[in-house]
GROMACS .gro file of C-alpha atoms in nm:
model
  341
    1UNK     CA    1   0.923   0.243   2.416
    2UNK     CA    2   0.921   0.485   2.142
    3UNK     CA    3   0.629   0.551   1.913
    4UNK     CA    4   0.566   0.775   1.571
    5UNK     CA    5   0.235   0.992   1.615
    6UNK     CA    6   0.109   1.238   1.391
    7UNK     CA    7  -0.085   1.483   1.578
    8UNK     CA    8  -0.189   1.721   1.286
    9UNK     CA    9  -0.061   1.851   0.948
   10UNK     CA   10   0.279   1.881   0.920
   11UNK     CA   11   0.316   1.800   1.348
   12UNK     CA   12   0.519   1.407   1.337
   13UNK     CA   13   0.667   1.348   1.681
   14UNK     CA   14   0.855   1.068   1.815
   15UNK     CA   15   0.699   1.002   2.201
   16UNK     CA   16   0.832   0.770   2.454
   17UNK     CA   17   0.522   0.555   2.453
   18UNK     CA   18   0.341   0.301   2.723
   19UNK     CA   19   0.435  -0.065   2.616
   20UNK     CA   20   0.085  -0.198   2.571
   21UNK     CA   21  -0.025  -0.558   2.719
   22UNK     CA   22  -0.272  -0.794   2.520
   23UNK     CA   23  -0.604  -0.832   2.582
   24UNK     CA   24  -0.842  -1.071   2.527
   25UNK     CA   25  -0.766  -1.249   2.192
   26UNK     CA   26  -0.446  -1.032   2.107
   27UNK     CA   27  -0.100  -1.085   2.098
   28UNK     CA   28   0.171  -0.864   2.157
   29UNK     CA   29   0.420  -0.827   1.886
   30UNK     CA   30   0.789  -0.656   1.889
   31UNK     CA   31   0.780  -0.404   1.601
   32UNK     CA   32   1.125  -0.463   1.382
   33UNK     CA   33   1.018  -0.299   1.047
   34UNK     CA   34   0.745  -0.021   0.950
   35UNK     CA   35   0.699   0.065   0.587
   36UNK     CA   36   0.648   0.416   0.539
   37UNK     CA   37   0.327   0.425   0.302
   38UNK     CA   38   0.168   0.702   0.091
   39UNK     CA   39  -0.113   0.770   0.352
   40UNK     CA   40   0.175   0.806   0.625
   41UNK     CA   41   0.311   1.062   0.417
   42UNK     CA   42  -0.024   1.206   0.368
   43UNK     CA   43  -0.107   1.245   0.753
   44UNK     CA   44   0.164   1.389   0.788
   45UNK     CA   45   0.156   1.664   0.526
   46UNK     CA   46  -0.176   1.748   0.481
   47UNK     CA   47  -0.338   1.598   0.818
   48UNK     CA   48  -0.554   1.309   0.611
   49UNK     CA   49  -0.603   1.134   0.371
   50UNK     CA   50  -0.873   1.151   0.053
   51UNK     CA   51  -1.188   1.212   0.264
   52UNK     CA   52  -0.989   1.069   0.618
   53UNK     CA   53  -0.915   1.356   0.837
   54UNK     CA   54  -0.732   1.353   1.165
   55UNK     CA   55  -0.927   1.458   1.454
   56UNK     CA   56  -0.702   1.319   1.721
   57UNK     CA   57  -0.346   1.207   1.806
   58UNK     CA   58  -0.287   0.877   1.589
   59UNK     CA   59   0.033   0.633   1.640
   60UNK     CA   60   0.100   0.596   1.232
   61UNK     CA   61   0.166   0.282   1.064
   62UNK     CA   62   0.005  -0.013   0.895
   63UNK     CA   63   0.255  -0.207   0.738
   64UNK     CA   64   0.434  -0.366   0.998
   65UNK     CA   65   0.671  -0.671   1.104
   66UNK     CA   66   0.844  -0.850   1.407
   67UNK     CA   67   0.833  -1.125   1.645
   68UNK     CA   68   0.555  -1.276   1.891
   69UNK     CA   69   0.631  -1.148   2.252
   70UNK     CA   70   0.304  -1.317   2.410
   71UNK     CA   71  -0.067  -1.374   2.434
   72UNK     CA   72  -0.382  -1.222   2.616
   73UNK     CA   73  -0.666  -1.444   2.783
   74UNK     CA   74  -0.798  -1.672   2.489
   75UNK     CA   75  -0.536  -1.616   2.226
   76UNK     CA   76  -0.344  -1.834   2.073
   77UNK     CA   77  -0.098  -1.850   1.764
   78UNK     CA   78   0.282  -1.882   1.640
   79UNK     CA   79   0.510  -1.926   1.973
   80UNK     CA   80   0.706  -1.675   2.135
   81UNK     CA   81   0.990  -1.553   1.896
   82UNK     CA   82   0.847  -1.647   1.562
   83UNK     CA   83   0.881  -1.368   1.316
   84UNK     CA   84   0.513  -1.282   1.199
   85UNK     CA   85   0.368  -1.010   0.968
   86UNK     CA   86   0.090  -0.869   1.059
   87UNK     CA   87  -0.225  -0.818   0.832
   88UNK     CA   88  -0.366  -0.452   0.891
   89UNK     CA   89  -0.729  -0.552   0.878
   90UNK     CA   90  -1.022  -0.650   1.093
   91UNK     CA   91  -1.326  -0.685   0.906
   92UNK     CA   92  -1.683  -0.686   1.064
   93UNK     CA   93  -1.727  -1.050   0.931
   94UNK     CA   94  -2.171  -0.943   0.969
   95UNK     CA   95  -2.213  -0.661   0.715
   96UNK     CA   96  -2.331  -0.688   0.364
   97UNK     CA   97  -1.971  -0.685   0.229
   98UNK     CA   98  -1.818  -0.911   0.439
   99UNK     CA   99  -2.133  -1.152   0.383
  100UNK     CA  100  -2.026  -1.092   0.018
  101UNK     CA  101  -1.653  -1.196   0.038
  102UNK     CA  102  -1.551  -0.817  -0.011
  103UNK     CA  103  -1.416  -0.800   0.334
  104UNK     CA  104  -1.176  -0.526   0.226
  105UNK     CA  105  -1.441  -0.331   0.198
  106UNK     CA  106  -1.622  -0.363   0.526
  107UNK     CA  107  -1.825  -0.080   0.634
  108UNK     CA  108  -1.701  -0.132   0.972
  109UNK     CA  109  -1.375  -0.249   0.956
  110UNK     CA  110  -1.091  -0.172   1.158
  111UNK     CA  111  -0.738  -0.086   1.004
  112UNK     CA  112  -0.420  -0.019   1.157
  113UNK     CA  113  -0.358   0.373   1.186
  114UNK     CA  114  -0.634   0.502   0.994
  115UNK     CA  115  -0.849   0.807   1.081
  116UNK     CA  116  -1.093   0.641   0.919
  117UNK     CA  117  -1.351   0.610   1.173
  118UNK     CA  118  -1.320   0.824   1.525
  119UNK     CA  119  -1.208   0.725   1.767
  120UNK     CA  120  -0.909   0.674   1.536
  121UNK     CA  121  -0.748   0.289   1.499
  122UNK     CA  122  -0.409   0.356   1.614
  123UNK     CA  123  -0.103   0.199   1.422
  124UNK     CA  124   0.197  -0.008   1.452
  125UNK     CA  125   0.510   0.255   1.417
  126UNK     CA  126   0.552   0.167   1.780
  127UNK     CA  127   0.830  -0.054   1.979
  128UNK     CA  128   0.559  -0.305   2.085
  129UNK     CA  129   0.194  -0.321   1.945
  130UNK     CA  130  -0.107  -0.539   2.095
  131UNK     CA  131  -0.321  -0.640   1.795
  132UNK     CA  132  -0.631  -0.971   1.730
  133UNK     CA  133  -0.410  -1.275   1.741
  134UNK     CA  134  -0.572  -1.393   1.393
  135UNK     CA  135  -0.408  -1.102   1.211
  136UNK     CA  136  -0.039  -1.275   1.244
  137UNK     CA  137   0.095  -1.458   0.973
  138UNK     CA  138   0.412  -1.670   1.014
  139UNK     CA  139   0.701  -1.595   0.776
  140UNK     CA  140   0.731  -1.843   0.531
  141UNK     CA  141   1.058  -2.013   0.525
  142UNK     CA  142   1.375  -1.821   0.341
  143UNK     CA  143   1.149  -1.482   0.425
  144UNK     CA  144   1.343  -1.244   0.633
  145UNK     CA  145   1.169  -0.979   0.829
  146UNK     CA  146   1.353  -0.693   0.623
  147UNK     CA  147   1.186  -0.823   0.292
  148UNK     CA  148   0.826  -0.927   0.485
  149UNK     CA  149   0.758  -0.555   0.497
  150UNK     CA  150   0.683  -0.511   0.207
  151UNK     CA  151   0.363  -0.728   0.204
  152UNK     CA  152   0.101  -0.505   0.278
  153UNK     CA  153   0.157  -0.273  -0.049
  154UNK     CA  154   0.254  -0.571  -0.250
  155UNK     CA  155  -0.136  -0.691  -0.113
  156UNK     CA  156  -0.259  -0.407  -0.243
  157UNK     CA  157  -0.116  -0.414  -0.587
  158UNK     CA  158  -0.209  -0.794  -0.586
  159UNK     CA  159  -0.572  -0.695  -0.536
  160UNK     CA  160  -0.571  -0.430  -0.801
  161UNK     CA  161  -0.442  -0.691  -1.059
  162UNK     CA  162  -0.691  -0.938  -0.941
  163UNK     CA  163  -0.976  -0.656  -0.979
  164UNK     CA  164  -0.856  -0.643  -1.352
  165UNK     CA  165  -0.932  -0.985  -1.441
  166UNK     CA  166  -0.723  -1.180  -1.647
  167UNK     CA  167  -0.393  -1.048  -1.725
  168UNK     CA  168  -0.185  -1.371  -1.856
  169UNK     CA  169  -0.052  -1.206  -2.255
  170UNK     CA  170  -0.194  -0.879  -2.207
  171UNK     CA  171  -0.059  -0.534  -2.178
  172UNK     CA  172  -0.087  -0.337  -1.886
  173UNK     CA  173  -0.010   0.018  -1.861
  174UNK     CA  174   0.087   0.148  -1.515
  175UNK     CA  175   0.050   0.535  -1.468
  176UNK     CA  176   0.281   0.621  -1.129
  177UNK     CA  177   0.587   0.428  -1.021
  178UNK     CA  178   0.564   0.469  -0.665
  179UNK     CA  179   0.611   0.234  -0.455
  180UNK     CA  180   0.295   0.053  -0.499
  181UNK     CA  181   0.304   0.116  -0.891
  182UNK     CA  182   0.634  -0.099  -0.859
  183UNK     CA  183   0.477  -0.349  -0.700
  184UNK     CA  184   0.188  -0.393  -0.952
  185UNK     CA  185   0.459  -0.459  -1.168
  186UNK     CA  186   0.551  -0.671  -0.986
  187UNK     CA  187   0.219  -0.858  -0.951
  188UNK     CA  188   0.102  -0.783  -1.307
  189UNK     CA  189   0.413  -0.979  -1.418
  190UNK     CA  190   0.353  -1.246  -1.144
  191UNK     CA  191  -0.009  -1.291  -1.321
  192UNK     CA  192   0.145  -1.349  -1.619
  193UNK     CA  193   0.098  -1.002  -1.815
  194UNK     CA  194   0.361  -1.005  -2.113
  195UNK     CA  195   0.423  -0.646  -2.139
  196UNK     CA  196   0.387  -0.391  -1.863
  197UNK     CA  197   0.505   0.001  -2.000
  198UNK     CA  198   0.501   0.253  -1.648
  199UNK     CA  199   0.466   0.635  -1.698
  200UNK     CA  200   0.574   0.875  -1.468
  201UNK     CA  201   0.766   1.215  -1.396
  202UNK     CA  202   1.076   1.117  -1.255
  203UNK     CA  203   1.358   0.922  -1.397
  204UNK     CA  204   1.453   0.755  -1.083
  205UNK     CA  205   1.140   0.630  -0.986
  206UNK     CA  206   1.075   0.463  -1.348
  207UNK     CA  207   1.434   0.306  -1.260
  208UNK     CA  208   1.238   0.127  -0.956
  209UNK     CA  209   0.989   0.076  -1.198
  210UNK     CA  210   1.272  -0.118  -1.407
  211UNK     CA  211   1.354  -0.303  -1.121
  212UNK     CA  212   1.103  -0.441  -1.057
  213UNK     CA  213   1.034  -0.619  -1.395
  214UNK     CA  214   0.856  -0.326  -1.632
  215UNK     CA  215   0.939  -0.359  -2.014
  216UNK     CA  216   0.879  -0.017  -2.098
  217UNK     CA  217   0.941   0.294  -1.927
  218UNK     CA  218   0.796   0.615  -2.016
  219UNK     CA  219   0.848   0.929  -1.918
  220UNK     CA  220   0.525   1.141  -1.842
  221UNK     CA  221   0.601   1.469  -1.918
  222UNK     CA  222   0.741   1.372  -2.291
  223UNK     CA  223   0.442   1.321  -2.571
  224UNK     CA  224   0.681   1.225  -2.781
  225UNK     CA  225   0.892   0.965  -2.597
  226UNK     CA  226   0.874   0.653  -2.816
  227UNK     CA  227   0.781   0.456  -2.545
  228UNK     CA  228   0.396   0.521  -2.522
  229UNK     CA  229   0.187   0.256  -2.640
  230UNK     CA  230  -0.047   0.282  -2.952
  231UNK     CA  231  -0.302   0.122  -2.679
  232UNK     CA  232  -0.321  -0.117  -2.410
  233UNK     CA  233  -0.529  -0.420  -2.273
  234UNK     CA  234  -0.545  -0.331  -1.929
  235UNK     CA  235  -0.446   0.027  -1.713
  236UNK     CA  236  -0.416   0.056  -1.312
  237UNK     CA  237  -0.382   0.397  -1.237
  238UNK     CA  238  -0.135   0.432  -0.934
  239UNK     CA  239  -0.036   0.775  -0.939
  240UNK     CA  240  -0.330   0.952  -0.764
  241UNK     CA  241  -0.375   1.224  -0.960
  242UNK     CA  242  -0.629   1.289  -1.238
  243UNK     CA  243  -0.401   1.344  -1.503
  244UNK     CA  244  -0.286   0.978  -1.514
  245UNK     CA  245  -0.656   0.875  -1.505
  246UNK     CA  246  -0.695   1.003  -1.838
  247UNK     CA  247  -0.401   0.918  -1.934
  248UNK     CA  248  -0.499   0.565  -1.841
  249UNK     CA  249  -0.863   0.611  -2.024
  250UNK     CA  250  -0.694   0.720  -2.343
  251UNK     CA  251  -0.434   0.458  -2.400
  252UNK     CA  252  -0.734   0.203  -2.310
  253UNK     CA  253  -0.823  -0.011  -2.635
  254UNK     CA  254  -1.191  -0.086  -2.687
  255UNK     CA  255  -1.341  -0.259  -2.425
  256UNK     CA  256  -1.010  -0.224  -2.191
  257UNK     CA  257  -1.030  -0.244  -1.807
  258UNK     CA  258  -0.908   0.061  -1.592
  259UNK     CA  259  -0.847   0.005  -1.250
  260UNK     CA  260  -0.819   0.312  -1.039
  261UNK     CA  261  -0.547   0.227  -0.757
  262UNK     CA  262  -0.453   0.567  -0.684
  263UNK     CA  263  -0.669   0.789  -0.436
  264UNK     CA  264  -0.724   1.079  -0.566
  265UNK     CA  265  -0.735   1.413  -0.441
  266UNK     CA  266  -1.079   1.481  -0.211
  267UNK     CA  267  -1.367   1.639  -0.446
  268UNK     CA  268  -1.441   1.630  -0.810
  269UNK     CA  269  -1.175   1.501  -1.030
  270UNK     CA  270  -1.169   1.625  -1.417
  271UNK     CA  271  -1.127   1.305  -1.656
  272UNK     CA  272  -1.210   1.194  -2.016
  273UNK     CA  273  -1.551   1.053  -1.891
  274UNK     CA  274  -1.678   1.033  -2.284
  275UNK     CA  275  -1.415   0.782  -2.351
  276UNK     CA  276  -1.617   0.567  -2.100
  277UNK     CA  277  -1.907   0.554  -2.281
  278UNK     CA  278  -1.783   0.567  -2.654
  279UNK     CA  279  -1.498   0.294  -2.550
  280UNK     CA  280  -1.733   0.067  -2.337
  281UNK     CA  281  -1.408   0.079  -2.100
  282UNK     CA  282  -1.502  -0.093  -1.746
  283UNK     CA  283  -1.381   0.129  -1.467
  284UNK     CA  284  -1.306  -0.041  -1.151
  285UNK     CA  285  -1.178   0.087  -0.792
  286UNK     CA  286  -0.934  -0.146  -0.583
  287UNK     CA  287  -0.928  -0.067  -0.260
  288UNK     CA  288  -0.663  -0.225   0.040
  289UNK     CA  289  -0.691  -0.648  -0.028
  290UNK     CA  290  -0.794  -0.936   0.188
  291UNK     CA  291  -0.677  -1.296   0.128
  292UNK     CA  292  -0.379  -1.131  -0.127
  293UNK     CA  293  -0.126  -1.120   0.213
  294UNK     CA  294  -0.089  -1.481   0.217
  295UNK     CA  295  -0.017  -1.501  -0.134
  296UNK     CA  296   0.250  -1.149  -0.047
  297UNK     CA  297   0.412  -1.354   0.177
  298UNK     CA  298   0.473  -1.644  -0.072
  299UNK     CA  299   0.555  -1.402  -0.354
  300UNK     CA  300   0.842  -1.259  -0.128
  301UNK     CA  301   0.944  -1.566  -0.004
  302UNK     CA  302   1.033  -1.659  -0.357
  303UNK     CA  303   1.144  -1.348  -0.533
  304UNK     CA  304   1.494  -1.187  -0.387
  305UNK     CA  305   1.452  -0.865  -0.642
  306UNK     CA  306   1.223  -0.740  -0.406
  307UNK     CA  307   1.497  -0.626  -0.206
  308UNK     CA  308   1.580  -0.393  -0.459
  309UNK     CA  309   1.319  -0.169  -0.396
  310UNK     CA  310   1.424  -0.107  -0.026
  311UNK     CA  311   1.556   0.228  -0.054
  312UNK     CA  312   1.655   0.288   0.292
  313UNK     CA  313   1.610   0.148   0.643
  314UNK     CA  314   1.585   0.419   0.934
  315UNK     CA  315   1.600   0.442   1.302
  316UNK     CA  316   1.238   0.515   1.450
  317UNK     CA  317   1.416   0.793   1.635
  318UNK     CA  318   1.498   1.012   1.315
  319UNK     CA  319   1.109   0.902   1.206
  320UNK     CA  320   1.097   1.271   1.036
  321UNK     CA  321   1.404   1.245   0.833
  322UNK     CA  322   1.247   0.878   0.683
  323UNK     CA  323   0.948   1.031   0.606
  324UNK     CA  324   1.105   1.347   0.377
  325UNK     CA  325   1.354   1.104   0.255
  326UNK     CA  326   1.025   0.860   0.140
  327UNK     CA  327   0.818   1.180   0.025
  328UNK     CA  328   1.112   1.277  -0.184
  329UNK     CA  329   1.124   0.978  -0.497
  330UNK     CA  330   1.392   1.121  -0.655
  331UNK     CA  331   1.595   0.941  -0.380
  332UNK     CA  332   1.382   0.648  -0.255
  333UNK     CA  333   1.132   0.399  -0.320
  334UNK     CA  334   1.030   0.223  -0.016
  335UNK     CA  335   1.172   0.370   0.325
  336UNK     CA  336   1.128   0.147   0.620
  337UNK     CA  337   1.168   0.233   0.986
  338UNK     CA  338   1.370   0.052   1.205
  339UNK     CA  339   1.238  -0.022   1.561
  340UNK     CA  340   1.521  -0.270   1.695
  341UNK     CA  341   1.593  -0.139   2.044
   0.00000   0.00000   0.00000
């Protein structure tokens, strides 16, 4: 079967691979769909990501969707041939997080190709992929597979809404309109926000950004485009750089909530700090989601426009090509890899 490993910076390779068989409480799932995500793209062109650096040969992949081949000893689940996605995480469940109900920040958790902790958790950019039997979720009904792989960024902008509190007639700035700053559009407008403006560089990614249900578009580089707001309620910075982070802090009314999606470069990152202070501005991280895939896979279920902001869908073999077409958002959003056989 084939497989996508990164084995350093800038080294992607697409290796005939070992079908895996389940172990004790796994099942094995057949891959259709893999979402290309940010950290993909930064394994692959700078060997890690933020403070995560590759010390081995990693199969890539986290966001990931297909059908249930079969079960290890003691594993049970959705029968053979029901189209599952599969949540990313496995928590501890013992440490002091996890006994908090912040499992997505476990100290010990394990994550679907992430260099995170060594030996590496390898991915699911493969034909076949043995993972814990509790991390499949059945497809709602009306949710193709195609769609479904989009949940595990649209979990992650559904946790950074939730970490800004309560959105319902507020306005939310969005700095970035990457893929995941689409989605919290998306999910910003899902909590009920009733104006969401997105900033960014590039016309066609604010189009996405359009898409996908913003009422103001904005483009970055222009101080005097009309469409920046005297101020705004709430700000999730999903652009990853530390421009839009005080961008974000400076568009913030009084009292305003900033959440910083967006990982940011490794080291010390140069903001308006003062405005913190002066502004009494709460400044919260979001980081990955928990309980937010079930609610994914609902939202989906329910919301064809989501479709829209499938840019392309790519044969695992040409792996490289997907990736330079998804680091390129001129031309894509979301770039998905196709594993069908």
């Amino acid at each position: 079967m084939l497989g996508c490993v990164i084995h350093g910076q800038d080294d992607l390779r697409v290796e005939e691979l070992t079908a895996p068989e389940p172990g004790p409480s796994q099942a094995l799932v057949a891959v259709r769909y893999g979402g290309v995500c940010g950290s993909d793209l930064h394994y692959w062109r700078h060997g890690g990501v933020g403070d995560f650096r590759l010390k081995e040969p990693m199969l890539l992949g986290h966001e990931v969707v297909g059908t249930v081949v079969s079960y290890g000893d003691g594993a049970s689940g959705p029968v053979a041939g029901t189209a599952v996605a599969v949540h990313p995480a496995t928590p501890c469940g013992v440490c002091p997080e996890c006994a908090d109900g912040r499992r997505n920040v476990c100290r010990d958790t394990r994550y679907l190709g992430s260099a995170a902790r060594f030996p590496h958790v390898q991915g699911g950019f493969a034909a076949q992929v043995a993972v814990p039997a509790e991390q499949l979720r059945p497809l709602p009904p009306g949710l193709e597979l195609r769609r479904a792989a989009l949940a595990e960024p649209l979990s992650v902008a559904l946790h950074a809404v939730r970490r800004a509190g309560d959105v319902r007639g507020r306005h939310v700035l969005v700095t970035g309109a990457g893929p995941i700053g689409c989605l919290v559009v998306a999910a910003a407008k899902a909590a009920g926000a009733a104006h969401v403006t997105v900033t960014d560089l590039l016309p066609a990614a604010l189009a996405y950004a359009s898409a996908a249900g913003a009422d103001t578009l904005v483009h970055a580089d222009d101080p005097s485009d009309p469409g920046w707001p005297a101020e705004a309620d709430v700000a999730v910075e999903a652009s990853g750089v530390a421009a839009g982070l005080d961008t974000c802090l400076r568009l913030l009314r009084r009292g305003g909530v900033l959440v910083q999606l967006g990982m940011l470069p490794p080291g010390p990152s140069p903001f308006a700090g003062n405005l913190v202070v002066s502004r009494e501005i709460e400044l919260r991280g979001a980081f990955r989601f928990d309980g937010e895939f079930d609610e994914a896979l609902a939202l989906l279920a329910a919301e064809p426009a989501f479709d829209e902001l499938i840019s392309a869908v790519v044969p695992v073999a040409a792996a490289e090509s997907a990736f330079a077409l998804a680091a390129d958002r001129s031309r894509s959003c979301k770039v998905l890899l196709d594993f069908a056989p």
